[in-house]
mmCIF file of C-alpha atoms and ligand atoms in Angstrom:
data_model
loop_
_atom_site.group_PDB
_atom_site.id
_atom_site.type_symbol
_atom_site.label_atom_id
_atom_site.label_comp_id
_atom_site.label_asym_id
_atom_site.label_seq_id
_atom_site.Cartn_x
_atom_site.Cartn_y
_atom_site.Cartn_z
ATOM 1 C CA MET A 1 -21.309 27.745 -13.146
ATOM 2 C CA MET A 2 -22.275 27.347 -16.763
ATOM 3 C CA GLY A 3 -21.356 30.077 -19.201
ATOM 4 C CA HIS A 4 -24.282 29.837 -21.564
ATOM 5 C CA VAL A 5 -27.810 30.794 -20.568
ATOM 6 C CA ASN A 6 -30.766 29.803 -22.721
ATOM 7 C CA PRO A 7 -33.352 32.415 -23.651
ATOM 8 C CA PRO A 8 -36.444 32.578 -21.432
ATOM 9 C CA GLY A 9 -39.133 30.152 -22.387
ATOM 10 C CA SER A 10 -37.159 26.932 -23.028
ATOM 11 C CA THR A 11 -39.628 24.132 -22.427
ATOM 12 C CA PHE A 12 -38.626 20.630 -21.404
ATOM 13 C CA GLU A 13 -40.933 17.654 -21.681
ATOM 14 C CA ILE A 14 -40.792 15.409 -18.628
ATOM 15 C CA ALA A 15 -42.488 12.020 -18.772
ATOM 16 C CA VAL A 16 -43.623 11.172 -15.237
ATOM 17 C CA LEU A 17 -44.201 7.481 -14.443
ATOM 18 C CA PRO A 18 -45.370 7.244 -10.802
ATOM 19 C CA GLY A 19 -45.937 3.473 -10.992
ATOM 20 C CA ASP A 20 -47.139 1.548 -7.936
ATOM 21 C CA GLY A 21 -47.098 1.569 -4.128
ATOM 22 C CA ILE A 22 -45.110 4.400 -2.578
ATOM 23 C CA GLY A 23 -43.880 5.284 -6.075
ATOM 24 C CA ILE A 24 -47.153 7.185 -6.455
ATOM 25 C CA ASP A 25 -46.813 9.072 -3.141
ATOM 26 C CA VAL A 26 -43.173 10.084 -3.512
ATOM 27 C CA THR A 27 -43.489 11.058 -7.177
ATOM 28 C CA ALA A 28 -46.320 13.463 -6.301
ATOM 29 C CA GLU A 29 -43.937 15.250 -3.914
ATOM 30 C CA ALA A 30 -41.090 15.312 -6.430
ATOM 31 C CA VAL A 31 -43.466 16.855 -8.986
ATOM 32 C CA LYS A 32 -44.552 19.407 -6.375
ATOM 33 C CA VAL A 33 -40.927 20.389 -5.803
ATOM 34 C CA LEU A 34 -40.249 20.599 -9.555
ATOM 35 C CA GLN A 35 -43.257 22.873 -9.902
ATOM 36 C CA ALA A 36 -41.839 25.039 -7.138
ATOM 37 C CA THR A 37 -38.692 25.605 -9.224
ATOM 38 C CA GLN A 38 -41.010 27.091 -11.848
ATOM 39 C CA ARG A 39 -42.010 29.847 -9.462
ATOM 40 C CA ARG A 40 -38.387 30.722 -8.898
ATOM 41 C CA PHE A 41 -36.751 30.346 -12.320
ATOM 42 C CA ALA A 42 -38.378 32.057 -15.298
ATOM 43 C CA SER A 43 -35.874 30.868 -17.880
ATOM 44 C CA PHE A 44 -37.291 27.382 -18.374
ATOM 45 C CA SER A 45 -40.551 25.560 -18.074
ATOM 46 C CA LEU A 46 -41.192 21.918 -17.379
ATOM 47 C CA ASN A 47 -44.058 20.171 -19.064
ATOM 48 C CA LEU A 48 -44.719 17.399 -16.536
ATOM 49 C CA ARG A 49 -47.022 14.739 -17.938
ATOM 50 C CA SER A 50 -47.947 11.495 -16.158
ATOM 51 C CA HIS A 51 -48.241 8.150 -17.932
ATOM 52 C CA GLU A 52 -49.509 4.724 -16.958
ATOM 53 C CA CYS A 53 -46.906 2.079 -16.219
ATOM 54 C CA GLY A 54 -46.337 -0.694 -13.682
ATOM 55 C CA ALA A 55 -48.121 -3.572 -11.987
ATOM 56 C CA ILE A 56 -51.545 -1.958 -11.552
ATOM 57 C CA CYS A 57 -51.377 -0.831 -15.175
ATOM 58 C CA TYR A 58 -50.637 -4.463 -16.118
ATOM 59 C CA GLN A 59 -53.617 -5.648 -14.102
ATOM 60 C CA GLU A 60 -55.892 -3.157 -15.803
ATOM 61 C CA THR A 61 -54.559 -3.208 -19.361
ATOM 62 C CA GLY A 62 -52.529 -6.410 -19.703
ATOM 63 C CA ASP A 63 -49.403 -4.338 -20.341
ATOM 64 C CA ASP A 64 -46.921 -3.027 -17.743
ATOM 65 C CA LEU A 65 -45.322 -0.633 -20.214
ATOM 66 C CA PRO A 66 -47.984 0.355 -22.773
ATOM 67 C CA PRO A 67 -46.807 1.512 -26.226
ATOM 68 C CA SER A 68 -48.277 4.983 -25.606
ATOM 69 C CA THR A 69 -46.124 5.322 -22.459
ATOM 70 C CA LEU A 70 -43.037 4.112 -24.282
ATOM 71 C CA ASP A 71 -43.692 6.622 -27.078
ATOM 72 C CA ALA A 72 -44.044 9.404 -24.499
ATOM 73 C CA VAL A 73 -40.810 8.332 -22.822
ATOM 74 C CA ARG A 74 -38.959 8.356 -26.135
ATOM 75 C CA ALA A 75 -40.351 11.770 -27.028
ATOM 76 C CA ALA A 76 -39.535 13.314 -23.630
ATOM 77 C CA ASP A 77 -36.392 15.214 -22.665
ATOM 78 C CA ALA A 78 -36.169 13.202 -19.443
ATOM 79 C CA VAL A 79 -38.136 10.691 -17.390
ATOM 80 C CA LEU A 80 -39.045 10.831 -13.706
ATOM 81 C CA LEU A 81 -40.060 7.449 -12.338
ATOM 82 C CA GLY A 82 -41.502 6.407 -8.960
ATOM 83 C CA ALA A 83 -41.343 2.673 -8.350
ATOM 84 C CA MET A 84 -42.920 -0.304 -10.088
ATOM 85 C CA GLY A 85 -44.205 -3.687 -9.024
ATOM 86 C CA HIS A 86 -46.624 -5.373 -6.654
ATOM 87 C CA PRO A 87 -45.991 -8.599 -4.731
ATOM 88 C CA ASP A 88 -49.422 -9.998 -5.677
ATOM 89 C CA ILE A 89 -49.426 -9.038 -9.343
ATOM 90 C CA ARG A 90 -47.212 -11.247 -11.440
ATOM 91 C CA LYS A 91 -46.806 -12.468 -14.986
ATOM 92 C CA PRO A 92 -48.250 -15.890 -15.854
ATOM 93 C CA ASP A 93 -44.780 -17.460 -15.323
ATOM 94 C CA GLY A 94 -44.727 -16.093 -11.744
ATOM 95 C CA THR A 95 -42.103 -13.406 -12.272
ATOM 96 C CA GLU A 96 -42.608 -9.863 -10.992
ATOM 97 C CA LEU A 97 -43.310 -6.919 -13.265
ATOM 98 C CA THR A 98 -40.258 -4.731 -13.717
ATOM 99 C CA PRO A 99 -40.910 -2.216 -16.504
ATOM 100 C CA GLN A 100 -38.174 -0.015 -15.038
ATOM 101 C CA VAL A 101 -35.693 -2.762 -15.954
ATOM 102 C CA THR A 102 -37.281 -3.073 -19.407
ATOM 103 C CA LEU A 103 -36.676 0.659 -19.880
ATOM 104 C CA ARG A 104 -33.001 0.204 -19.062
ATOM 105 C CA VAL A 105 -32.703 -2.336 -21.853
ATOM 106 C CA LEU A 106 -34.882 -0.574 -24.444
ATOM 107 C CA LEU A 107 -33.280 2.837 -23.898
ATOM 108 C CA ASP A 108 -29.736 1.505 -23.400
ATOM 109 C CA LEU A 109 -29.399 3.166 -19.982
ATOM 110 C CA TYR A 110 -25.978 1.748 -19.301
ATOM 111 C CA ALA A 111 -24.926 3.960 -16.400
ATOM 112 C CA GLY A 112 -26.616 3.490 -13.030
ATOM 113 C CA VAL A 113 -25.620 6.608 -11.095
ATOM 114 C CA ARG A 114 -26.235 6.205 -7.355
ATOM 115 C CA PRO A 115 -24.964 9.075 -5.231
ATOM 116 C CA SER A 116 -24.488 8.506 -1.505
ATOM 117 C CA LYS A 117 -24.329 11.693 0.472
ATOM 118 C CA LEU A 118 -24.835 11.971 4.193
ATOM 119 C CA TYR A 119 -27.323 14.756 4.908
ATOM 120 C CA PRO A 120 -28.071 16.410 8.263
ATOM 121 C CA GLY A 121 -30.633 14.505 10.313
ATOM 122 C CA ALA A 122 -30.124 11.286 8.374
ATOM 123 C CA ARG A 123 -29.981 8.145 10.443
ATOM 124 C CA THR A 124 -26.626 6.649 9.606
ATOM 125 C CA PRO A 125 -25.629 3.471 11.441
ATOM 126 C CA LEU A 126 -22.018 4.706 11.485
ATOM 127 C CA ALA A 127 -20.440 6.444 14.438
ATOM 128 C CA ASP A 128 -18.033 9.356 13.930
ATOM 129 C CA VAL A 129 -19.396 10.611 10.644
ATOM 130 C CA ARG A 130 -20.870 14.064 10.159
ATOM 131 C CA PRO A 131 -23.126 15.413 7.407
ATOM 132 C CA GLY A 132 -21.131 15.988 4.252
ATOM 133 C CA SER A 133 -18.350 13.597 5.241
ATOM 134 C CA ILE A 134 -19.818 10.855 3.038
ATOM 135 C CA ASP A 135 -20.143 11.967 -0.564
ATOM 136 C CA PHE A 136 -19.469 9.325 -3.189
ATOM 137 C CA VAL A 137 -21.206 7.817 -6.205
ATOM 138 C CA VAL A 138 -21.576 4.144 -7.045
ATOM 139 C CA LEU A 139 -21.589 3.858 -10.819
ATOM 140 C CA ARG A 140 -23.137 0.574 -11.858
ATOM 141 C CA GLU A 141 -22.782 -0.831 -15.373
ATOM 142 C CA GLN A 142 -26.333 -1.827 -16.273
ATOM 143 C CA THR A 143 -26.397 -3.563 -19.629
ATOM 144 C CA GLU A 144 -24.053 -6.514 -19.205
ATOM 145 C CA GLY A 145 -22.096 -8.253 -16.421
ATOM 146 C CA LEU A 146 -23.903 -10.999 -14.541
ATOM 147 C CA PHE A 147 -27.312 -9.518 -15.391
ATOM 148 C CA ALA A 148 -26.689 -10.123 -19.111
ATOM 149 C CA SER A 149 -28.034 -13.630 -18.628
ATOM 150 C CA GLN A 150 -30.984 -12.414 -16.577
ATOM 151 C CA THR A 151 -33.458 -14.760 -18.223
ATOM 152 C CA GLY A 152 -30.898 -16.992 -19.903
ATOM 153 C CA GLY A 153 -29.622 -19.046 -16.970
ATOM 154 C CA VAL A 154 -29.706 -22.794 -17.409
ATOM 155 C CA VAL A 155 -30.677 -25.534 -14.975
ATOM 156 C CA LEU A 156 -29.625 -28.980 -16.179
ATOM 157 C CA GLY A 157 -31.541 -31.981 -14.937
ATOM 158 C CA ASN A 158 -32.245 -30.384 -11.571
ATOM 159 C CA GLN A 159 -28.537 -30.943 -10.814
ATOM 160 C CA VAL A 160 -26.529 -28.103 -12.316
ATOM 161 C CA ALA A 161 -27.305 -24.410 -12.735
ATOM 162 C CA THR A 162 -25.263 -21.890 -14.718
ATOM 163 C CA GLU A 163 -25.347 -18.190 -15.489
ATOM 164 C CA THR A 164 -23.020 -16.330 -17.820
ATOM 165 C CA LEU A 165 -21.202 -13.120 -16.970
ATOM 166 C CA VAL A 166 -20.687 -11.002 -20.091
ATOM 167 C CA MET A 167 -18.232 -8.144 -20.532
ATOM 168 C CA THR A 168 -17.620 -6.470 -23.860
ATOM 169 C CA ARG A 169 -14.887 -3.976 -24.670
ATOM 170 C CA PRO A 170 -17.345 -1.235 -25.755
ATOM 171 C CA GLY A 171 -19.574 -1.914 -22.747
ATOM 172 C CA VAL A 172 -16.742 -1.646 -20.228
ATOM 173 C CA ARG A 173 -15.145 1.271 -22.014
ATOM 174 C CA ARG A 174 -18.249 3.435 -22.008
ATOM 175 C CA ILE A 175 -18.956 2.950 -18.296
ATOM 176 C CA CYS A 176 -15.319 3.736 -17.444
ATOM 177 C CA GLU A 177 -15.427 6.861 -19.651
ATOM 178 C CA PHE A 178 -18.630 7.844 -17.868
ATOM 179 C CA ALA A 179 -16.917 7.382 -14.491
ATOM 180 C CA PHE A 180 -14.026 9.693 -15.323
ATOM 181 C CA GLN A 181 -16.304 12.298 -16.873
ATOM 182 C CA LEU A 182 -18.441 12.171 -13.739
ATOM 183 C CA ALA A 183 -15.381 12.619 -11.511
ATOM 184 C CA ARG A 184 -14.291 15.590 -13.613
ATOM 185 C CA ASP A 185 -17.745 17.081 -13.382
ATOM 186 C CA ARG A 186 -17.819 16.658 -9.595
ATOM 187 C CA GLN A 187 -14.369 18.242 -9.374
ATOM 188 C CA ALA A 188 -15.615 21.260 -11.277
ATOM 189 C CA ASN A 189 -18.486 21.599 -8.826
ATOM 190 C CA GLN A 190 -16.736 21.073 -5.537
ATOM 191 C CA GLN A 191 -13.074 21.969 -5.966
ATOM 192 C CA ARG A 192 -11.751 18.977 -4.119
ATOM 193 C CA PRO A 193 -9.401 16.309 -5.396
ATOM 194 C CA ARG A 194 -11.343 13.635 -7.207
ATOM 195 C CA LYS A 195 -10.719 10.023 -8.035
ATOM 196 C CA VAL A 196 -12.260 6.947 -9.584
ATOM 197 C CA THR A 197 -12.026 3.552 -7.902
ATOM 198 C CA CYS A 198 -12.393 0.497 -10.114
ATOM 199 C CA VAL A 199 -14.160 -2.146 -7.994
ATOM 200 C CA ASP A 200 -13.643 -5.672 -9.311
ATOM 201 C CA LYS A 201 -12.468 -9.183 -8.576
ATOM 202 C CA ALA A 202 -9.543 -9.143 -10.993
ATOM 203 C CA ASN A 203 -7.488 -11.484 -8.806
ATOM 204 C CA ILE A 204 -9.852 -14.376 -9.498
ATOM 205 C CA PHE A 205 -11.886 -13.807 -12.662
ATOM 206 C CA LYS A 206 -10.610 -13.215 -16.194
ATOM 207 C CA SER A 207 -13.656 -11.119 -16.975
ATOM 208 C CA PHE A 208 -12.836 -8.724 -14.124
ATOM 209 C CA ALA A 209 -9.162 -8.585 -15.107
ATOM 210 C CA PHE A 210 -10.443 -7.547 -18.548
ATOM 211 C CA PHE A 211 -12.637 -4.880 -16.914
ATOM 212 C CA ARG A 212 -9.626 -3.579 -14.968
ATOM 213 C CA LYS A 213 -7.388 -3.539 -18.050
ATOM 214 C CA ILE A 214 -9.892 -1.403 -19.952
ATOM 215 C CA PHE A 215 -10.356 0.813 -16.892
ATOM 216 C CA ASP A 216 -6.582 1.440 -16.887
ATOM 217 C CA GLU A 217 -6.620 2.281 -20.589
ATOM 218 C CA VAL A 218 -9.375 4.835 -20.052
ATOM 219 C CA ALA A 219 -7.659 6.183 -16.920
ATOM 220 C CA SER A 220 -4.574 7.053 -18.959
ATOM 221 C CA ASP A 221 -6.717 9.539 -20.911
ATOM 222 C CA TYR A 222 -7.717 11.306 -17.682
ATOM 223 C CA GLN A 223 -4.414 12.276 -16.071
ATOM 224 C CA ASP A 224 -6.188 14.930 -13.965
ATOM 225 C CA ILE A 225 -8.241 12.302 -12.102
ATOM 226 C CA HIS A 226 -6.650 9.889 -9.661
ATOM 227 C CA ALA A 227 -7.384 6.242 -10.542
ATOM 228 C CA GLU A 228 -7.196 3.284 -8.155
ATOM 229 C CA HIS A 229 -8.395 -0.329 -7.868
ATOM 230 C CA ALA A 230 -10.118 -2.280 -5.113
ATOM 231 C CA TYR A 231 -11.455 -5.807 -4.824
ATOM 232 C CA ILE A 232 -15.180 -5.956 -4.181
ATOM 233 C CA ASP A 233 -14.882 -7.738 -0.821
ATOM 234 C CA ALA A 234 -12.337 -5.245 0.499
ATOM 235 C CA GLN A 235 -14.367 -2.377 -0.919
ATOM 236 C CA ALA A 236 -17.443 -3.432 1.073
ATOM 237 C CA LEU A 237 -15.307 -3.195 4.218
ATOM 238 C CA HIS A 238 -13.721 0.132 3.206
ATOM 239 C CA LEU A 239 -17.122 1.678 2.575
ATOM 240 C CA VAL A 240 -18.217 0.897 6.100
ATOM 241 C CA GLN A 241 -14.924 1.809 7.775
ATOM 242 C CA ARG A 242 -13.780 4.789 5.729
ATOM 243 C CA PRO A 243 -16.608 5.981 3.478
ATOM 244 C CA GLY A 244 -15.190 9.514 3.348
ATOM 245 C CA ARG A 245 -12.228 8.332 1.260
ATOM 246 C CA PHE A 246 -14.274 7.610 -1.864
ATOM 247 C CA ASP A 247 -15.524 9.645 -4.770
ATOM 248 C CA VAL A 248 -16.630 7.661 -7.854
ATOM 249 C CA LEU A 249 -16.737 3.847 -7.683
ATOM 250 C CA VAL A 250 -17.202 2.152 -11.030
ATOM 251 C CA THR A 251 -18.204 -1.468 -11.143
ATOM 252 C CA GLU A 252 -19.961 -4.355 -12.853
ATOM 253 C CA ASN A 253 -23.743 -4.757 -12.841
ATOM 254 C CA MET A 254 -24.187 -7.275 -10.001
ATOM 255 C CA PHE A 255 -21.483 -5.765 -7.790
ATOM 256 C CA GLY A 256 -23.028 -2.327 -8.367
ATOM 257 C CA ASP A 257 -26.460 -3.630 -7.428
ATOM 258 C CA ILE A 258 -25.183 -4.868 -4.077
ATOM 259 C CA LEU A 259 -22.750 -2.054 -3.333
ATOM 260 C CA SER A 260 -25.336 0.641 -3.975
ATOM 261 C CA ASP A 261 -27.702 -0.849 -1.390
ATOM 262 C CA LEU A 262 -24.848 -1.009 1.105
ATOM 263 C CA ALA A 263 -24.079 2.622 0.266
ATOM 264 C CA ALA A 264 -27.732 3.596 0.788
ATOM 265 C CA GLY A 265 -27.572 1.931 4.203
ATOM 266 C CA LEU A 266 -24.743 4.266 5.229
ATOM 267 C CA ILE A 267 -26.714 7.433 4.537
ATOM 268 C CA GLY A 268 -30.048 6.562 6.154
ATOM 269 C CA GLY A 269 -31.503 3.888 3.908
ATOM 270 C CA MET A 270 -33.502 3.647 0.716
ATOM 271 C CA GLY A 271 -35.632 6.697 1.454
ATOM 272 C CA MET A 272 -32.534 8.914 1.200
ATOM 273 C CA ALA A 273 -30.936 7.365 -1.919
ATOM 274 C CA PRO A 274 -31.604 8.935 -5.332
ATOM 275 C CA SER A 275 -30.529 7.478 -8.661
ATOM 276 C CA GLY A 276 -30.291 8.079 -12.370
ATOM 277 C CA ASP A 277 -30.277 5.481 -15.150
ATOM 278 C CA ILE A 278 -28.413 7.273 -17.884
ATOM 279 C CA GLY A 279 -27.567 6.483 -21.494
ATOM 280 C CA ASP A 280 -26.216 8.547 -24.353
ATOM 281 C CA ARG A 281 -29.679 9.641 -25.506
ATOM 282 C CA TYR A 282 -32.161 8.937 -22.694
ATOM 283 C CA ALA A 283 -32.191 9.137 -18.919
ATOM 284 C CA VAL A 284 -34.602 7.951 -16.243
ATOM 285 C CA PHE A 285 -34.398 9.320 -12.691
ATOM 286 C CA GLN A 286 -35.902 7.434 -9.781
ATOM 287 C CA PRO A 287 -35.460 6.816 -6.062
ATOM 288 C CA ALA A 288 -33.336 3.737 -5.414
ATOM 289 C CA HIS A 289 -36.141 2.145 -3.397
ATOM 290 C CA GLY A 290 -38.954 -0.068 -4.628
ATOM 291 C CA THR A 291 -42.683 0.099 -4.009
ATOM 292 C CA ALA A 292 -42.397 -0.736 -0.254
ATOM 293 C CA PRO A 293 -45.756 -2.541 0.044
ATOM 294 C CA ASP A 294 -45.489 -2.481 3.858
ATOM 295 C CA ILE A 295 -45.932 1.298 3.995
ATOM 296 C CA ALA A 296 -47.762 1.960 0.706
ATOM 297 C CA GLY A 297 -50.857 4.133 1.134
ATOM 298 C CA LYS A 298 -49.947 5.092 4.709
ATOM 299 C CA GLY A 299 -48.582 8.492 3.758
ATOM 300 C CA ILE A 300 -45.326 7.983 5.643
ATOM 301 C CA ALA A 301 -42.893 7.166 2.813
ATOM 302 C CA ASN A 302 -39.842 9.387 2.760
ATOM 303 C CA PRO A 303 -40.005 11.410 -0.477
ATOM 304 C CA ILE A 304 -36.425 12.723 -0.230
ATOM 305 C CA ALA A 305 -34.901 10.040 -2.499
ATOM 306 C CA ALA A 306 -37.476 10.902 -5.173
ATOM 307 C CA ILE A 307 -36.984 14.649 -4.697
ATOM 308 C CA LEU A 308 -33.188 14.328 -4.942
ATOM 309 C CA SER A 309 -33.686 12.205 -8.081
ATOM 310 C CA ALA A 310 -35.689 15.088 -9.562
ATOM 311 C CA ALA A 311 -32.757 17.379 -8.665
ATOM 312 C CA MET A 312 -30.387 15.002 -10.487
ATOM 313 C CA MET A 313 -32.707 15.134 -13.482
ATOM 314 C CA LEU A 314 -32.538 18.933 -13.654
ATOM 315 C CA ASP A 315 -28.763 18.823 -13.307
ATOM 316 C CA TRP A 316 -28.503 16.285 -16.153
ATOM 317 C CA LEU A 317 -30.892 18.271 -18.358
ATOM 318 C CA GLY A 318 -29.054 21.504 -17.608
ATOM 319 C CA LYS A 319 -25.659 20.085 -18.512
ATOM 320 C CA ARG A 320 -26.993 18.358 -21.599
ATOM 321 C CA HIS A 321 -28.712 21.484 -22.907
ATOM 322 C CA ARG A 322 -26.143 23.915 -21.529
ATOM 323 C CA HIS A 323 -28.887 25.606 -19.555
ATOM 324 C CA ALA A 324 -27.442 27.192 -16.425
ATOM 325 C CA ASP A 325 -30.731 27.755 -14.615
ATOM 326 C CA LEU A 326 -31.691 24.097 -14.830
ATOM 327 C CA VAL A 327 -28.433 23.233 -13.103
ATOM 328 C CA ASN A 328 -29.100 26.001 -10.569
ATOM 329 C CA ALA A 329 -32.626 24.671 -9.992
ATOM 330 C CA GLY A 330 -31.218 21.201 -9.310
ATOM 331 C CA GLN A 331 -28.853 22.724 -6.771
ATOM 332 C CA ALA A 332 -31.694 24.755 -5.248
ATOM 333 C CA ILE A 333 -33.653 21.555 -4.638
ATOM 334 C CA GLU A 334 -30.728 19.886 -2.903
ATOM 335 C CA THR A 335 -30.053 22.996 -0.810
ATOM 336 C CA SER A 336 -33.724 23.077 0.201
ATOM 337 C CA VAL A 337 -33.646 19.423 1.259
ATOM 338 C CA ILE A 338 -30.601 20.196 3.411
ATOM 339 C CA ARG A 339 -32.301 23.288 4.869
ATOM 340 C CA VAL A 340 -35.414 21.332 5.893
ATOM 341 C CA LEU A 341 -33.349 18.521 7.387
ATOM 342 C CA GLU A 342 -31.095 20.969 9.244
ATOM 343 C CA GLU A 343 -34.076 22.806 10.639
ATOM 344 C CA GLY A 344 -35.297 19.450 11.912
ATOM 345 C CA LYS A 345 -38.926 20.487 12.463
ATOM 346 C CA ILE A 346 -40.145 17.930 9.958
ATOM 347 C CA LEU A 347 -38.093 14.757 9.691
ATOM 348 C CA PRO A 348 -39.093 11.640 7.745
ATOM 349 C CA VAL A 349 -40.455 8.664 9.661
ATOM 350 C CA ASP A 350 -37.653 6.393 8.391
ATOM 351 C CA GLN A 351 -35.135 8.870 9.874
ATOM 352 C CA GLY A 352 -36.795 8.760 13.269
ATOM 353 C CA GLY A 353 -39.160 11.706 12.781
ATOM 354 C CA SER A 354 -42.901 11.930 12.282
ATOM 355 C CA GLY A 355 -43.142 13.957 9.084
ATOM 356 C CA THR A 356 -45.593 12.637 6.515
ATOM 357 C CA THR A 357 -44.755 12.309 2.842
ATOM 358 C CA THR A 358 -46.844 15.377 2.028
ATOM 359 C CA GLN A 359 -45.491 17.506 4.882
ATOM 360 C CA LEU A 360 -41.945 16.891 3.695
ATOM 361 C CA GLY A 361 -42.820 17.657 0.084
ATOM 362 C CA ASP A 362 -44.615 20.855 1.127
ATOM 363 C CA ALA A 363 -41.717 21.971 3.322
ATOM 364 C CA ILE A 364 -39.071 21.359 0.646
ATOM 365 C CA ALA A 365 -41.190 22.922 -2.111
ATOM 366 C CA GLY A 366 -41.779 25.910 0.177
ATOM 367 C CA VAL A 367 -38.051 26.517 0.619
ATOM 368 C CA VAL A 368 -37.408 26.032 -3.108
ATOM 369 C CA SER A 369 -39.895 28.716 -4.080
ATOM 370 C CA ARG A 370 -38.925 31.140 -1.293
ATOM 371 C CA THR A 371 -35.139 31.191 -1.449
HETATM 372 P P1 ATP B 1 -38.656 -3.860 -4.495
HETATM 373 O O1 ATP B 1 -38.688 -5.345 -4.514
HETATM 374 O O2 ATP B 1 -39.451 -3.243 -5.600
HETATM 375 O O3 ATP B 1 -37.269 -3.280 -4.381
HETATM 376 P P2 ATP B 1 -39.243 -3.742 -1.700
HETATM 377 O O4 ATP B 1 -40.379 -3.220 -0.905
HETATM 378 O O5 ATP B 1 -38.861 -5.141 -1.523
HETATM 379 O O6 ATP B 1 -39.475 -3.379 -3.215
HETATM 380 P P3 ATP B 1 -37.882 -1.399 -1.131
HETATM 381 O O7 ATP B 1 -39.134 -0.730 -1.488
HETATM 382 O O8 ATP B 1 -36.688 -0.923 -1.848
HETATM 383 O O9 ATP B 1 -37.966 -2.918 -1.328
HETATM 384 O O10 ATP B 1 -37.638 -1.146 0.403
HETATM 385 C C1 ATP B 1 -37.483 -2.090 1.438
HETATM 386 C C2 ATP B 1 -38.048 -1.487 2.700
HETATM 387 O O11 ATP B 1 -37.428 -0.251 3.017
HETATM 388 C C3 ATP B 1 -39.513 -1.156 2.527
HETATM 389 O O12 ATP B 1 -40.300 -2.253 2.774
HETATM 390 C C4 ATP B 1 -39.715 -0.024 3.499
HETATM 391 O O13 ATP B 1 -39.952 -0.494 4.786
HETATM 392 C C5 ATP B 1 -38.377 0.702 3.463
HETATM 393 N N1 ATP B 1 -38.418 1.850 2.529
HETATM 394 C C6 ATP B 1 -38.086 1.844 1.232
HETATM 395 N N2 ATP B 1 -38.263 3.045 0.698
HETATM 396 C C7 ATP B 1 -38.724 3.842 1.668
HETATM 397 C C8 ATP B 1 -39.099 5.220 1.731
HETATM 398 N N3 ATP B 1 -39.050 6.018 0.668
HETATM 399 N N4 ATP B 1 -39.521 5.696 2.907
HETATM 400 C C9 ATP B 1 -39.588 4.909 4.001
HETATM 401 N N5 ATP B 1 -39.238 3.623 4.007
HETATM 402 C C10 ATP B 1 -38.817 3.081 2.847
#
């Protein structure tokens, strides 16, 4: 636990961007749970303010990320985001609105942190796994790789199409440093041997051999953490067959995008998968899922991914500001999620239960403020 405790009354500004579709429903529950931490911990307060952003905002204002929202995000200590986008609302060129991706670029959120933990009651498709036996993090580099050419691909004469994969030494180095720091941090929390797996395709591509070389350089500075390599194709298999073997997996942008969805599938799907987009100065926390238009407005979205993202946010804030109770509050949220799932009286619809979004939020918030 952290040694330094801030004086009572530390206030943290949280910019809340609910967005569209189920983003709105699940964010309301995450906010409810954050407010419940306020009843339990007197040593900090959270100033939770909502701001317009997303596809509906674009429809109404012509802007999916208004300057006032961006200012609020930059001024905040952390950002809690729901989900953005709408299949029927698009830019004039036909592309979807993705202000959450714009934020990654503008705020240099290079580390996509996607934990995969198997909780009680979660509907895993795997046999022979028990709650707690899957506990790893996919760490996705988010500023370069194959996504660097996101809008810069070229189609020549309707015959040839190209995209460019970009890797820079500083870009690879900082994500690898982040991976080892994360592994060290997890070791401190859970007292079990920790390791970082570099997931690449170094046997075929020069760019990935470069990634691996830099990974090895960084690894040599972290002798206390075990370092290993895996090819992306083999890693996809390993994750399904032996998910319990992994701790931190660091990888390129596109590979991380795919692997993190596979990882979410192992622990019950998108409704159970939290995430953080983290840079050196800013961080945005959001469920890994999108706006899920098929269930939007029905009140049955699973809010657990959003609630666990809020827990990650408190943990990040607590470590950044050396504020022990924020870290404790993050842990209290996770413990409360586990308690509600273990109890099994209210289970999310996507996990085979019949609990509504609000019932789950109420139940988790109730445990947070009681225990
Ligand atoms: P996007 O393109 O923004 O990622 P999407 O709807 O295509 O949005 P997701 O929202 O990530 O993709 O999810 C795909 C499907 O998974 C949804 O249509 C929905 O059925 C299910 N799903 C996602 N999130 C949840 C959730 N929190 N609770 C229940 N089901 C969910």
